[in-house]
GROMACS .gro file of C-alpha atoms in nm:
model
  216
    1MET     CA    1   1.634   1.923   0.777
    2ILE     CA    2   1.608   1.540   0.818
    3LYS     CA    3   1.887   1.360   1.004
    4VAL     CA    4   1.948   0.986   0.971
    5ALA     CA    5   2.084   0.756   1.236
    6ALA     CA    6   2.201   0.400   1.161
    7SER     CA    7   2.107   0.139   1.418
    8ILE     CA    8   2.394  -0.086   1.473
    9LEU     CA    9   2.160  -0.352   1.615
   10ALA     CA   10   2.112  -0.442   1.257
   11ALA     CA   11   2.483  -0.462   1.169
   12ASP     CA   12   2.679  -0.782   1.110
   13PHE     CA   13   2.853  -0.801   1.439
   14LEU     CA   14   3.130  -1.033   1.287
   15ASN     CA   15   3.204  -0.738   1.052
   16LEU     CA   16   3.094  -0.455   1.276
   17GLY     CA   17   3.384  -0.223   1.202
   18ALA     CA   18   3.331  -0.261   0.827
   19ASP     CA   19   2.951  -0.208   0.851
   20ILE     CA   20   3.022   0.112   1.064
   21ASP     CA   21   3.260   0.246   0.798
   22ARG     CA   22   2.990   0.176   0.535
   23MET     CA   23   2.742   0.367   0.730
   24ARG     CA   24   2.984   0.670   0.766
   25ALA     CA   25   3.038   0.663   0.385
   26ALA     CA   26   2.676   0.655   0.334
   27GLY     CA   27   2.648   0.987   0.509
   28VAL     CA   28   2.451   0.907   0.833
   29ASP     CA   29   2.436   1.170   1.095
   30TYR     CA   30   2.464   0.938   1.395
   31LEU     CA   31   2.518   0.577   1.501
   32HIS     CA   32   2.216   0.471   1.705
   33CYS     CA   33   2.332   0.240   1.986
   34ASP     CA   34   2.052   0.040   2.156
   35VAL     CA   35   2.166  -0.079   2.495
   36MET     CA   36   1.947  -0.349   2.640
   37ASP     CA   37   1.965  -0.524   2.960
   38GLY     CA   38   1.731  -0.816   2.934
   39ARG     CA   39   1.511  -0.672   3.201
   40PHE     CA   40   1.336  -0.358   3.074
   41VAL     CA   41   1.325  -0.531   2.730
   42PRO     CA   42   1.349  -0.908   2.671
   43ASN     CA   43   1.664  -0.891   2.462
   44ILE     CA   44   2.030  -0.821   2.565
   45SER     CA   45   2.242  -0.632   2.317
   46PHE     CA   46   2.575  -0.475   2.404
   47GLY     CA   47   2.728  -0.231   2.647
   48GLN     CA   48   3.028  -0.006   2.705
   49GLY     CA   49   3.282  -0.202   2.503
   50VAL     CA   50   3.085  -0.179   2.170
   51ILE     CA   51   3.002   0.189   2.237
   52ARG     CA   52   3.369   0.255   2.284
   53ALA     CA   53   3.466   0.087   1.961
   54ALA     CA   54   3.192   0.250   1.766
   55GLY     CA   55   3.304   0.599   1.901
   56LYS     CA   56   3.642   0.556   1.715
   57SER     CA   57   3.457   0.588   1.386
   58GLY     CA   58   3.412   0.953   1.430
   59VAL     CA   59   3.034   0.940   1.367
   60PRO     CA   60   2.845   1.101   1.664
   61LEU     CA   61   2.680   0.846   1.902
   62ASP     CA   62   2.313   0.841   1.971
   63VAL     CA   63   2.288   0.608   2.274
   64HIS     CA   64   1.947   0.467   2.364
   65LEU     CA   65   1.923   0.311   2.716
   66MET     CA   66   1.655   0.037   2.696
   67ILE     CA   67   1.749  -0.049   3.058
   68GLU     CA   68   1.612  -0.048   3.402
   69GLU     CA   69   1.794   0.208   3.644
   70PRO     CA   70   1.967   0.403   3.364
   71ASP     CA   71   2.117   0.659   3.607
   72LYS     CA   72   2.377   0.408   3.703
   73TYR     CA   73   2.508   0.423   3.347
   74ILE     CA   74   2.478   0.756   3.226
   75ASP     CA   75   2.817   0.891   3.328
   76ASP     CA   76   2.977   0.589   3.166
   77PHE     CA   77   2.824   0.643   2.822
   78ALA     CA   78   2.889   1.030   2.848
   79ALA     CA   79   3.248   0.961   2.918
   80LEU     CA   80   3.255   0.729   2.608
   81GLY     CA   81   3.177   1.025   2.384
   82ALA     CA   82   2.782   0.988   2.349
   83LYS     CA   83   2.619   1.298   2.161
   84ILE     CA   84   2.270   1.189   2.263
   85ILE     CA   85   2.176   0.992   2.571
   86THR     CA   86   1.807   0.885   2.582
   87VAL     CA   87   1.628   0.716   2.870
   88HIS     CA   88   1.291   0.573   2.888
   89TYR     CA   89   0.999   0.756   3.047
   90GLU     CA   90   0.880   0.416   3.164
   91ALA     CA   91   1.233   0.330   3.338
   92ALA     CA   92   1.344   0.681   3.491
   93LYS     CA   93   1.197   0.719   3.833
   94HIS     CA   94   1.294   1.083   3.842
   95LEU     CA   95   1.283   1.173   3.484
   96ASN     CA   96   1.349   1.554   3.503
   97ARG     CA   97   1.655   1.497   3.747
   98THR     CA   98   1.795   1.238   3.506
   99LEU     CA   99   1.754   1.459   3.203
  100ALA     CA  100   1.920   1.747   3.382
  101HIS     CA  101   2.224   1.521   3.468
  102ILE     CA  102   2.258   1.414   3.105
  103ARG     CA  103   2.288   1.790   3.011
  104GLU     CA  104   2.524   1.868   3.285
  105LEU     CA  105   2.756   1.595   3.125
  106GLY     CA  106   2.755   1.792   2.801
  107CYS     CA  107   2.508   1.566   2.616
  108LEU     CA  108   2.172   1.617   2.446
  109ALA     CA  109   1.909   1.476   2.674
  110GLY     CA  110   1.654   1.242   2.523
  111VAL     CA  111   1.344   1.071   2.653
  112SER     CA  112   1.188   0.771   2.486
  113ILE     CA  113   0.813   0.655   2.508
  114CYS     CA  114   0.705   0.292   2.408
  115PRO     CA  115   0.412   0.236   2.162
  116ALA     CA  116   0.153   0.208   2.435
  117THR     CA  117   0.263   0.521   2.624
  118PRO     CA  118   0.067   0.830   2.560
  119PRO     CA  119   0.278   1.142   2.453
  120GLU     CA  120   0.086   1.340   2.723
  121VAL     CA  121   0.306   1.198   2.991
  122LEU     CA  122   0.586   1.434   2.882
  123GLU     CA  123   0.371   1.743   2.925
  124TRP     CA  124   0.539   1.848   3.251
  125SER     CA  125   0.885   1.768   3.125
  126MET     CA  126   0.872   2.012   2.814
  127GLY     CA  127   1.191   2.204   2.802
  128ASP     CA  128   1.391   1.949   3.010
  129PHE     CA  129   1.471   1.725   2.686
  130ASP     CA  130   1.641   1.796   2.355
  131VAL     CA  131   1.513   1.487   2.187
  132ALA     CA  132   1.199   1.284   2.209
  133LEU     CA  133   1.215   0.934   2.081
  134VAL     CA  134   0.896   0.770   1.968
  135MET     CA  135   0.922   0.402   1.941
  136THR     CA  136   0.687   0.277   1.659
  137VAL     CA  137   0.756  -0.082   1.750
  138ASN     CA  138   0.788  -0.257   2.085
  139PRO     CA  139   1.150  -0.222   2.205
  140GLY     CA  140   1.369  -0.510   2.226
  141PHE     CA  141   1.404  -0.662   1.877
  142GLY     CA  142   1.474  -0.533   1.519
  143GLY     CA  143   1.280  -0.612   1.195
  144GLN     CA  144   0.930  -0.562   1.344
  145LYS     CA  145   0.639  -0.413   1.175
  146ILE     CA  146   0.536  -0.053   1.249
  147ILE     CA  147   0.252   0.005   1.482
  148PRO     CA  148   0.018   0.263   1.309
  149SER     CA  149  -0.117   0.429   1.628
  150ALA     CA  150   0.242   0.494   1.746
  151VAL     CA  151   0.292   0.698   1.436
  152ARG     CA  152   0.000   0.917   1.520
  153LYS     CA  153   0.157   1.007   1.827
  154ILE     CA  154   0.430   1.201   1.659
  155ALA     CA  155   0.192   1.475   1.544
  156VAL     CA  156   0.047   1.506   1.901
  157LEU     CA  157   0.399   1.534   2.052
  158ARG     CA  158   0.514   1.784   1.785
  159ASP     CA  159   0.200   1.989   1.882
  160MET     CA  160   0.284   1.971   2.247
  161ILE     CA  161   0.633   2.080   2.197
  162GLU     CA  162   0.537   2.383   1.970
  163LYS     CA  163   0.265   2.500   2.224
  164SER     CA  164   0.488   2.482   2.508
  165GLY     CA  165   0.748   2.698   2.344
  166ALA     CA  166   1.021   2.438   2.399
  167SER     CA  167   1.265   2.337   2.142
  168ALA     CA  168   1.313   1.963   2.084
  169GLU     CA  169   1.370   1.726   1.806
  170ILE     CA  170   1.140   1.432   1.750
  171GLU     CA  171   1.328   1.103   1.677
  172VAL     CA  172   1.152   0.794   1.557
  173ASP     CA  173   1.269   0.433   1.582
  174GLY     CA  174   1.098   0.136   1.447
  175ASN     CA  175   1.077  -0.011   1.088
  176VAL     CA  176   1.189   0.320   0.937
  177ALA     CA  177   1.229   0.257   0.558
  178LEU     CA  178   1.170   0.430   0.243
  179ASN     CA  179   0.806   0.343   0.228
  180THR     CA  180   0.735   0.432   0.587
  181ALA     CA  181   0.947   0.731   0.633
  182PRO     CA  182   0.730   0.989   0.447
  183GLU     CA  183   0.431   0.950   0.683
  184ILE     CA  184   0.681   0.966   0.983
  185VAL     CA  185   0.828   1.299   0.864
  186LYS     CA  186   0.493   1.436   0.774
  187ASN     CA  187   0.381   1.385   1.126
  188GLY     CA  188   0.674   1.590   1.259
  189ALA     CA  189   0.976   1.385   1.301
  190SER     CA  190   1.326   1.505   1.193
  191LEU     CA  191   1.547   1.237   1.318
  192LEU     CA  192   1.501   0.888   1.165
  193VAL     CA  193   1.662   0.579   1.317
  194THR     CA  194   1.680   0.306   1.053
  195GLY     CA  195   1.830  -0.037   1.092
  196SER     CA  196   1.746  -0.340   0.878
  197ALA     CA  197   1.624  -0.139   0.581
  198LEU     CA  198   1.950   0.059   0.565
  199PHE     CA  199   2.203  -0.219   0.644
  200LYS     CA  200   2.021  -0.442   0.374
  201ALA     CA  201   2.003  -0.170   0.108
  202GLU     CA  202   2.190  -0.234  -0.209
  203ASN     CA  203   2.290   0.136  -0.223
  204ALA     CA  204   2.315   0.268   0.130
  205PRO     CA  205   2.435   0.628   0.016
  206ALA     CA  206   2.130   0.655  -0.208
  207PHE     CA  207   1.888   0.526   0.075
  208VAL     CA  208   2.029   0.781   0.321
  209SER     CA  209   2.013   1.055   0.054
  210GLN     CA  210   1.636   0.984  -0.007
  211LEU     CA  211   1.547   0.992   0.362
  212LYS     CA  212   1.722   1.333   0.400
  213LYS     CA  213   1.528   1.477   0.106
  214LEU     CA  214   1.194   1.410   0.261
  215GLU     CA  215   0.987   1.714   0.356
  216PRO     CA  216   0.707   1.752   0.614
   0.00000   0.00000   0.00000
């Protein structure tokens, strides 16, 4: 079953509450919250205050930490009600320990890899994460074109997970739209993060419904 996460980075922050209400009415499964520090990625987005406000919507929060030293902030975001907390393989110095701590806090543990990072780096972490987030654009800014080679990594990662006997969902973030999602799902993703395409859609409920109807 396909799940959809609305990336609030694409929202109108002057009308954030209204946009989040619109996403809830559209039937999204998560609000995807990209926390950026201006160091791990060039952009700076938002922090605990926005996450706290978004949590009042009742839509589960999918918090993606695009930051250096993520361990310093995991407890904060767990306390704010995050359902999923995802850290980057490239930023977590002790990945397995970090993932274990996220689970100890009662959250689903996610690990993300950038487009140039091979999926094989996660071989020895199989079973330690609940969600693997594949970035199909370089992290830091919305509205980028999809990187085809990054899409191919989804199938490799799905095969790795199945062969290991582990259970984990593959999430994809980066130019997920109605024309790109079918291939992404065909390669093995089941949680789709969509930003600009969803927020700009004339009929958001229909957009979400179409994504959820996709089959591998």
